Short mmCIF file of N, CA, C and O in Angstrom, two decimals:
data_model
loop_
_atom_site.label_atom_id
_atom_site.label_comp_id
_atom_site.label_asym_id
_atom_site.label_seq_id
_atom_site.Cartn_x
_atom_site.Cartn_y
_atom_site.Cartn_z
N UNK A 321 0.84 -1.19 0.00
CA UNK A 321 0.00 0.00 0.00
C UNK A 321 0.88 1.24 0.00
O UNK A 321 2.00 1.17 0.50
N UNK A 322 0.48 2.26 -0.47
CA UNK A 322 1.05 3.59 -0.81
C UNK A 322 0.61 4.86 -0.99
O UNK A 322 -0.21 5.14 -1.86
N UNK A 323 1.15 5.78 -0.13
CA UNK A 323 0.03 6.86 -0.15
C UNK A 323 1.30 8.29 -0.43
O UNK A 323 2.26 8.72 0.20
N UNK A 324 0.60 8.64 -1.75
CA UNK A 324 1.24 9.51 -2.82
C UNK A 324 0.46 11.10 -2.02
O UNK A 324 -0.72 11.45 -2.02
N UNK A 325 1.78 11.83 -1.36
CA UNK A 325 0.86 13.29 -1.19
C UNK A 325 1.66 14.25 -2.24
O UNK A 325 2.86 14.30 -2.52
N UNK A 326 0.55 14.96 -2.70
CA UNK A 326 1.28 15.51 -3.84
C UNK A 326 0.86 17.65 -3.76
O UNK A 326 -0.12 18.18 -3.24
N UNK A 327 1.68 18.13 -4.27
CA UNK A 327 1.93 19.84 -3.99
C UNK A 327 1.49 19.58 -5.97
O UNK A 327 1.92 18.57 -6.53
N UNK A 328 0.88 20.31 -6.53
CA UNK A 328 0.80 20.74 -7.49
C UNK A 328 -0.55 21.95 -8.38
O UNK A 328 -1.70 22.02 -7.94
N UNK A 329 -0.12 22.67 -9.48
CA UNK A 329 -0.48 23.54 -9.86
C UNK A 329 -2.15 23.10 -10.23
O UNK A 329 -2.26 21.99 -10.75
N UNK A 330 -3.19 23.73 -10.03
CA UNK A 330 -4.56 23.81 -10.16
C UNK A 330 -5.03 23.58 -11.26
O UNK A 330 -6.14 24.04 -11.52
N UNK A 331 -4.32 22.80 -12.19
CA UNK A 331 -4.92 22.63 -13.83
C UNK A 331 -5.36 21.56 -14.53
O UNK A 331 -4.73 20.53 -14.31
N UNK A 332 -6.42 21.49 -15.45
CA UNK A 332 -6.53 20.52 -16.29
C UNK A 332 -5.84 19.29 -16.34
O UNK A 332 -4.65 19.29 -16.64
N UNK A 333 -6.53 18.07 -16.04
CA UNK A 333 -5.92 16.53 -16.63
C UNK A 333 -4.39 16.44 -15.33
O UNK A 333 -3.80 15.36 -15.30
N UNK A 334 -4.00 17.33 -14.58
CA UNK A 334 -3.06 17.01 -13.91
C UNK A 334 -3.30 15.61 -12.61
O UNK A 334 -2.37 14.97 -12.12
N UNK A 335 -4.59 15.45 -12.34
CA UNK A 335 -4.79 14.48 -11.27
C UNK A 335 -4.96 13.44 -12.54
O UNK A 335 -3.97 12.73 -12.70
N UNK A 336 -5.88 13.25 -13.34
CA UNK A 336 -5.36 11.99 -14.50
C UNK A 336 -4.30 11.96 -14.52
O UNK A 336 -3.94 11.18 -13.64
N UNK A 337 -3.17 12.52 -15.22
CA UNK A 337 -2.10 11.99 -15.28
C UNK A 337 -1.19 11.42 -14.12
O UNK A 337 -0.34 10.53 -14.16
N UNK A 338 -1.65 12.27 -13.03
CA UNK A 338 -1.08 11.25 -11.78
C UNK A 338 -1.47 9.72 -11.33
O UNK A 338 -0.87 8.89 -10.65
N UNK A 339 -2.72 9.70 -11.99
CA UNK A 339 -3.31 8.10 -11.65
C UNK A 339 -3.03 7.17 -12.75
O UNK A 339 -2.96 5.95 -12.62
N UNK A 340 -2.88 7.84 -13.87
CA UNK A 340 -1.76 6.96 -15.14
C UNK A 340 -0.97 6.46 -14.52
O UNK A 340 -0.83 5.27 -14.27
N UNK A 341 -0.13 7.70 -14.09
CA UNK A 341 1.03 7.47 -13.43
C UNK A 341 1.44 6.13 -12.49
O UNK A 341 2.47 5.47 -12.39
N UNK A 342 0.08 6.07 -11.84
CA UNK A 342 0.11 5.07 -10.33
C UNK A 342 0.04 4.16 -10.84
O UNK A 342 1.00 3.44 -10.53
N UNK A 343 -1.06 3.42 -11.99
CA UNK A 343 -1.23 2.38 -13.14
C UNK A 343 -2.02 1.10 -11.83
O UNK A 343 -2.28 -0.06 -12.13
N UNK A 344 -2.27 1.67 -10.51
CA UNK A 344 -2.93 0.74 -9.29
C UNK A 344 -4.54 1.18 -9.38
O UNK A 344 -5.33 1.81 -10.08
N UNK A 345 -4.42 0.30 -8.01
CA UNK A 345 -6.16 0.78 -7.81
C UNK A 345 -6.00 1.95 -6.57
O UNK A 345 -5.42 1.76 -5.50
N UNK A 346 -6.74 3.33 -7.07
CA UNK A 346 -6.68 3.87 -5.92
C UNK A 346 -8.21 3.52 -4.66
O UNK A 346 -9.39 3.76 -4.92
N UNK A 347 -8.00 3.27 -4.11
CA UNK A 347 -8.26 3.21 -2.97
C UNK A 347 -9.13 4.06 -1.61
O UNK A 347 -10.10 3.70 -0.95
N UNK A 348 -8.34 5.27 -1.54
CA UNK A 348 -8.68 6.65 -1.34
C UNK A 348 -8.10 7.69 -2.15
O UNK A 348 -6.99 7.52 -2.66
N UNK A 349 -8.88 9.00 -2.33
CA UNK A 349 -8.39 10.15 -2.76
C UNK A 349 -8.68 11.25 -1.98
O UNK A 349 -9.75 10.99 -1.43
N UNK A 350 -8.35 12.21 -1.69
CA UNK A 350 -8.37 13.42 -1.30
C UNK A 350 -7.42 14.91 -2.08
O UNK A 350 -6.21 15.17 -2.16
N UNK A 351 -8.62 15.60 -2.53
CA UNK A 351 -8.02 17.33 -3.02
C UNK A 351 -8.73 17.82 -2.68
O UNK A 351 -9.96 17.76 -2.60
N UNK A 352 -7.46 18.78 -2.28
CA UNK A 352 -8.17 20.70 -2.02
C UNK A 352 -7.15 21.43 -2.84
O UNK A 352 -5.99 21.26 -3.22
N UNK A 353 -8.00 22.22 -2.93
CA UNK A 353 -7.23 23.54 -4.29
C UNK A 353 -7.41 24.28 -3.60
O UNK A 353 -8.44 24.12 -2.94
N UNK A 354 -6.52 25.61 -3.28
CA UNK A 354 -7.37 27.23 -3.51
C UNK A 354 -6.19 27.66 -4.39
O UNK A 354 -4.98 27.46 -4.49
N UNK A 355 -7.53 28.63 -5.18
CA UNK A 355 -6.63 29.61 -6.15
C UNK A 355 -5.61 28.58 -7.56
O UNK A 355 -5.78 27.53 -8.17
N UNK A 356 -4.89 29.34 -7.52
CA UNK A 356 -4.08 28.35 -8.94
C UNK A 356 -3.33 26.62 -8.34
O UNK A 356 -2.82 25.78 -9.07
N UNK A 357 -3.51 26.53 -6.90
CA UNK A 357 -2.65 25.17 -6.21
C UNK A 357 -3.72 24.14 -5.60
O UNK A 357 -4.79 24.35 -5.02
N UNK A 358 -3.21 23.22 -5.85
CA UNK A 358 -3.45 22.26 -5.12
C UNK A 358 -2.96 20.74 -4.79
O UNK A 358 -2.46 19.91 -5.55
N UNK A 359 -3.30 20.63 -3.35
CA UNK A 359 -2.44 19.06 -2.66
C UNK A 359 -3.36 18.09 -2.83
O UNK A 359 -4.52 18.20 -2.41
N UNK A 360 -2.86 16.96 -3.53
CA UNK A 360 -3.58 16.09 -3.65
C UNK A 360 -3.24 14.66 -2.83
O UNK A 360 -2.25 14.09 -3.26
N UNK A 361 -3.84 14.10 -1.86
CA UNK A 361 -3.45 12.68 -1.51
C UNK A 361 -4.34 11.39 -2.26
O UNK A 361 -5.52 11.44 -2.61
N UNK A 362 -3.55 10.42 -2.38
CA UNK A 362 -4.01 8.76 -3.01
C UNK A 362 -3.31 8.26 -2.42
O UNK A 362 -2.12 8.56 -2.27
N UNK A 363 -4.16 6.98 -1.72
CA UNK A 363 -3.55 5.87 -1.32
C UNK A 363 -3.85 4.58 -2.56
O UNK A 363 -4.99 4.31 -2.93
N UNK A 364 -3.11 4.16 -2.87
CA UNK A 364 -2.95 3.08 -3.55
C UNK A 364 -2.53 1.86 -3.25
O UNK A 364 -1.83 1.68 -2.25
N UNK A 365 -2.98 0.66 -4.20
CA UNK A 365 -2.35 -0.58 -3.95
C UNK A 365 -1.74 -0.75 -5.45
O UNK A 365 -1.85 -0.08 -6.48
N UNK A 366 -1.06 -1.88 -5.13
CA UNK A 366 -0.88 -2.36 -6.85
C UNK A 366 -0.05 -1.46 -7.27
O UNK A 366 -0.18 -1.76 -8.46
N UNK A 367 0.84 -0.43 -7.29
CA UNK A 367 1.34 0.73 -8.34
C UNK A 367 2.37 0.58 -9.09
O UNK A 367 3.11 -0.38 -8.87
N UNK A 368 2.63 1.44 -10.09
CA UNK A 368 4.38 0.58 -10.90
C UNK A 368 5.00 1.28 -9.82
O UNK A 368 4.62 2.04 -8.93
N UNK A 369 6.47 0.60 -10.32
CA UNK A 369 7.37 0.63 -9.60
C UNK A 369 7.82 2.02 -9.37
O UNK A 369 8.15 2.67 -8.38
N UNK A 370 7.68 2.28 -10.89
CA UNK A 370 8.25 3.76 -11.01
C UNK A 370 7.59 5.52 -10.96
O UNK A 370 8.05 6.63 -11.23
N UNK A 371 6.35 5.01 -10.48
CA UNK A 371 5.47 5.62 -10.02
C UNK A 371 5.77 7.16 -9.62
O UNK A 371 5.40 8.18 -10.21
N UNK A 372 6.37 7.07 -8.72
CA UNK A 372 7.07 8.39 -8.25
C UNK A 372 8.15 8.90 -9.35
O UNK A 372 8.17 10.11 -9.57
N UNK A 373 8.79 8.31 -9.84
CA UNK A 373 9.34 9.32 -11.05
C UNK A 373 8.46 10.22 -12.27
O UNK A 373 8.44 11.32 -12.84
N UNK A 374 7.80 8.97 -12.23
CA UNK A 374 6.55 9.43 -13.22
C UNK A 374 5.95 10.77 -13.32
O UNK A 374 5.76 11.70 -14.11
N UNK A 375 5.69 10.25 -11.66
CA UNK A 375 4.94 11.49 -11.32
C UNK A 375 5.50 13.01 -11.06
O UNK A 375 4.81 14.02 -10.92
N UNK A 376 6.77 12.92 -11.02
CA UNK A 376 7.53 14.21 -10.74
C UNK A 376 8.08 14.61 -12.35
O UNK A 376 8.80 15.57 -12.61
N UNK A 377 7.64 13.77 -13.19
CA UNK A 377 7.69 14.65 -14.13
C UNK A 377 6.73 15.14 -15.38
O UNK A 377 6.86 15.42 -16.58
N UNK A 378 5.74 15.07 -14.41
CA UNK A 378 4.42 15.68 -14.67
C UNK A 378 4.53 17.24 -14.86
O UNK A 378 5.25 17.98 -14.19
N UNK A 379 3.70 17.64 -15.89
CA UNK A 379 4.05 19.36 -16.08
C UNK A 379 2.73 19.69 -14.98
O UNK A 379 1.65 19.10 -14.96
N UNK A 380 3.28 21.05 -13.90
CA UNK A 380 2.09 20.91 -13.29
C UNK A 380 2.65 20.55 -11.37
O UNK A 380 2.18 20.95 -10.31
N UNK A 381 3.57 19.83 -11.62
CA UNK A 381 3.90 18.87 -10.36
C UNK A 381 4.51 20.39 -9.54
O UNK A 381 4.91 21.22 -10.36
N UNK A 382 4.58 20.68 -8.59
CA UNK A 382 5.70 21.42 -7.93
C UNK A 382 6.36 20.85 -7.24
O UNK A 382 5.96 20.07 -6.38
N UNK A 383 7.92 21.25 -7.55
CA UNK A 383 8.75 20.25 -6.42
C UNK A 383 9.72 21.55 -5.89
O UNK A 383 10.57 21.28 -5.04
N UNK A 384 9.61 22.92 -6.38
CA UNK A 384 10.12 24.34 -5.93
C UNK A 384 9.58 25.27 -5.81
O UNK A 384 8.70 25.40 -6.66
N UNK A 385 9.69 26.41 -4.83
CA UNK A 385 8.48 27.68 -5.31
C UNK A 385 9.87 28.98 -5.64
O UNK A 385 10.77 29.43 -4.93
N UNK A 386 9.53 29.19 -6.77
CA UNK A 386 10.59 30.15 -7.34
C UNK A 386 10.56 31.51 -6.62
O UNK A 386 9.52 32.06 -6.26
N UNK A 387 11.48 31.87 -6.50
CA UNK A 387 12.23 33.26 -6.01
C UNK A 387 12.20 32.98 -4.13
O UNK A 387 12.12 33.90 -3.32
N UNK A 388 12.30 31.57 -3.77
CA UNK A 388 12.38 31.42 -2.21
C UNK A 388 13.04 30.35 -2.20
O UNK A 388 13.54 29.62 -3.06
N UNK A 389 12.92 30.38 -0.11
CA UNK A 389 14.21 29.13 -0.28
C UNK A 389 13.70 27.87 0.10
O UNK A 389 14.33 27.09 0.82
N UNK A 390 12.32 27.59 -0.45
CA UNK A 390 11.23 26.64 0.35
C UNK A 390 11.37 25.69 -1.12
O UNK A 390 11.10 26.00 -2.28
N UNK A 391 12.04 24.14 -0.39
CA UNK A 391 12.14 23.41 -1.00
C UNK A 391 10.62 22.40 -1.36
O UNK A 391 10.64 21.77 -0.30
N UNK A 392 9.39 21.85 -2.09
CA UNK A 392 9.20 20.84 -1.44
C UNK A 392 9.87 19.55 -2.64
O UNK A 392 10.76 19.61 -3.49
N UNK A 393 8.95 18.46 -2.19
CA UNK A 393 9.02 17.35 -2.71
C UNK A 393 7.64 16.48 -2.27
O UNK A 393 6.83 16.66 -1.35
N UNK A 394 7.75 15.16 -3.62
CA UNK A 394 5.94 14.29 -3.34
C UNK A 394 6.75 13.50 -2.20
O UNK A 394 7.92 13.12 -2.14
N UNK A 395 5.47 13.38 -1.14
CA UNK A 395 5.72 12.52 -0.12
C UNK A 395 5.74 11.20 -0.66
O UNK A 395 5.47 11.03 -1.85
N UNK A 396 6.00 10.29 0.05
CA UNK A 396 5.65 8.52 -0.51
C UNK A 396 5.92 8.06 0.93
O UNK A 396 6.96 8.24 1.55
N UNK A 397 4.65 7.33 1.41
CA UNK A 397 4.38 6.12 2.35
C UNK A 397 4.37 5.04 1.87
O UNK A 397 3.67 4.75 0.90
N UNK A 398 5.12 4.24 2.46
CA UNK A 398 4.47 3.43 1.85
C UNK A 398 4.13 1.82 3.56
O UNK A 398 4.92 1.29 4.34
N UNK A 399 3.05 1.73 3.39
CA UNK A 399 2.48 0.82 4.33
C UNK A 399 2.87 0.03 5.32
O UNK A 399 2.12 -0.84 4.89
N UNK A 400 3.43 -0.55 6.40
CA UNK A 400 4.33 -1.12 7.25
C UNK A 400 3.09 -1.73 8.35
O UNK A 400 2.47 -1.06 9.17
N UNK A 401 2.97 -3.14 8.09
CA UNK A 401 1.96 -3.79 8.89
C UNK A 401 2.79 -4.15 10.33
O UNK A 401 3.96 -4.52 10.22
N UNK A 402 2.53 -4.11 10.90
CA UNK A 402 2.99 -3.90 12.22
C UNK A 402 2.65 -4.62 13.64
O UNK A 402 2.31 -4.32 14.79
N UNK A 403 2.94 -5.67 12.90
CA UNK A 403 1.82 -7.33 14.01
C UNK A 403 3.67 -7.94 14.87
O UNK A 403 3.71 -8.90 15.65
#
């Protein structure tokens, strides 16, 4: 299981292409936008491997906010059963 939190720009087809991306079953979703941004979470099962590259090179993705010194990056959980 895997849960993708994602920082990106408020536009068209950008959450499709993130679930291309995942190529799993999502599971849960959660977005909020305001204004031109928004964070999106999916938990997934099943996903490619390469999932997270994929997805960071999505047009759209933010992984910097220009003219500061605020880095981010997509989170990745990924599941740890714990018996």
């Amino acid at each position: 299981d895997v849960r993708f939190c994602v920082f990106h720009q408020n536009t068209p087809k950008v959450i499709s292409k993130m679930l291309d991306a995942i190529g799993g079953n999502v599971e849960n979703m959660e977005n909020k936008s305001r204004g031109d941004y928004a964070y999106t979470i999916i938990d997934a099962t099943g996903t490619n491997a390469d999932a997270e590259a994929k997805i960071s090179e999505i047009d759209g993705i933010i992984n910097n906010i220009p003219n500061t010194q605020v880095s981010l990056s997509m989170h990745l959980f990924r599941h740890v059963d714990c018996k």
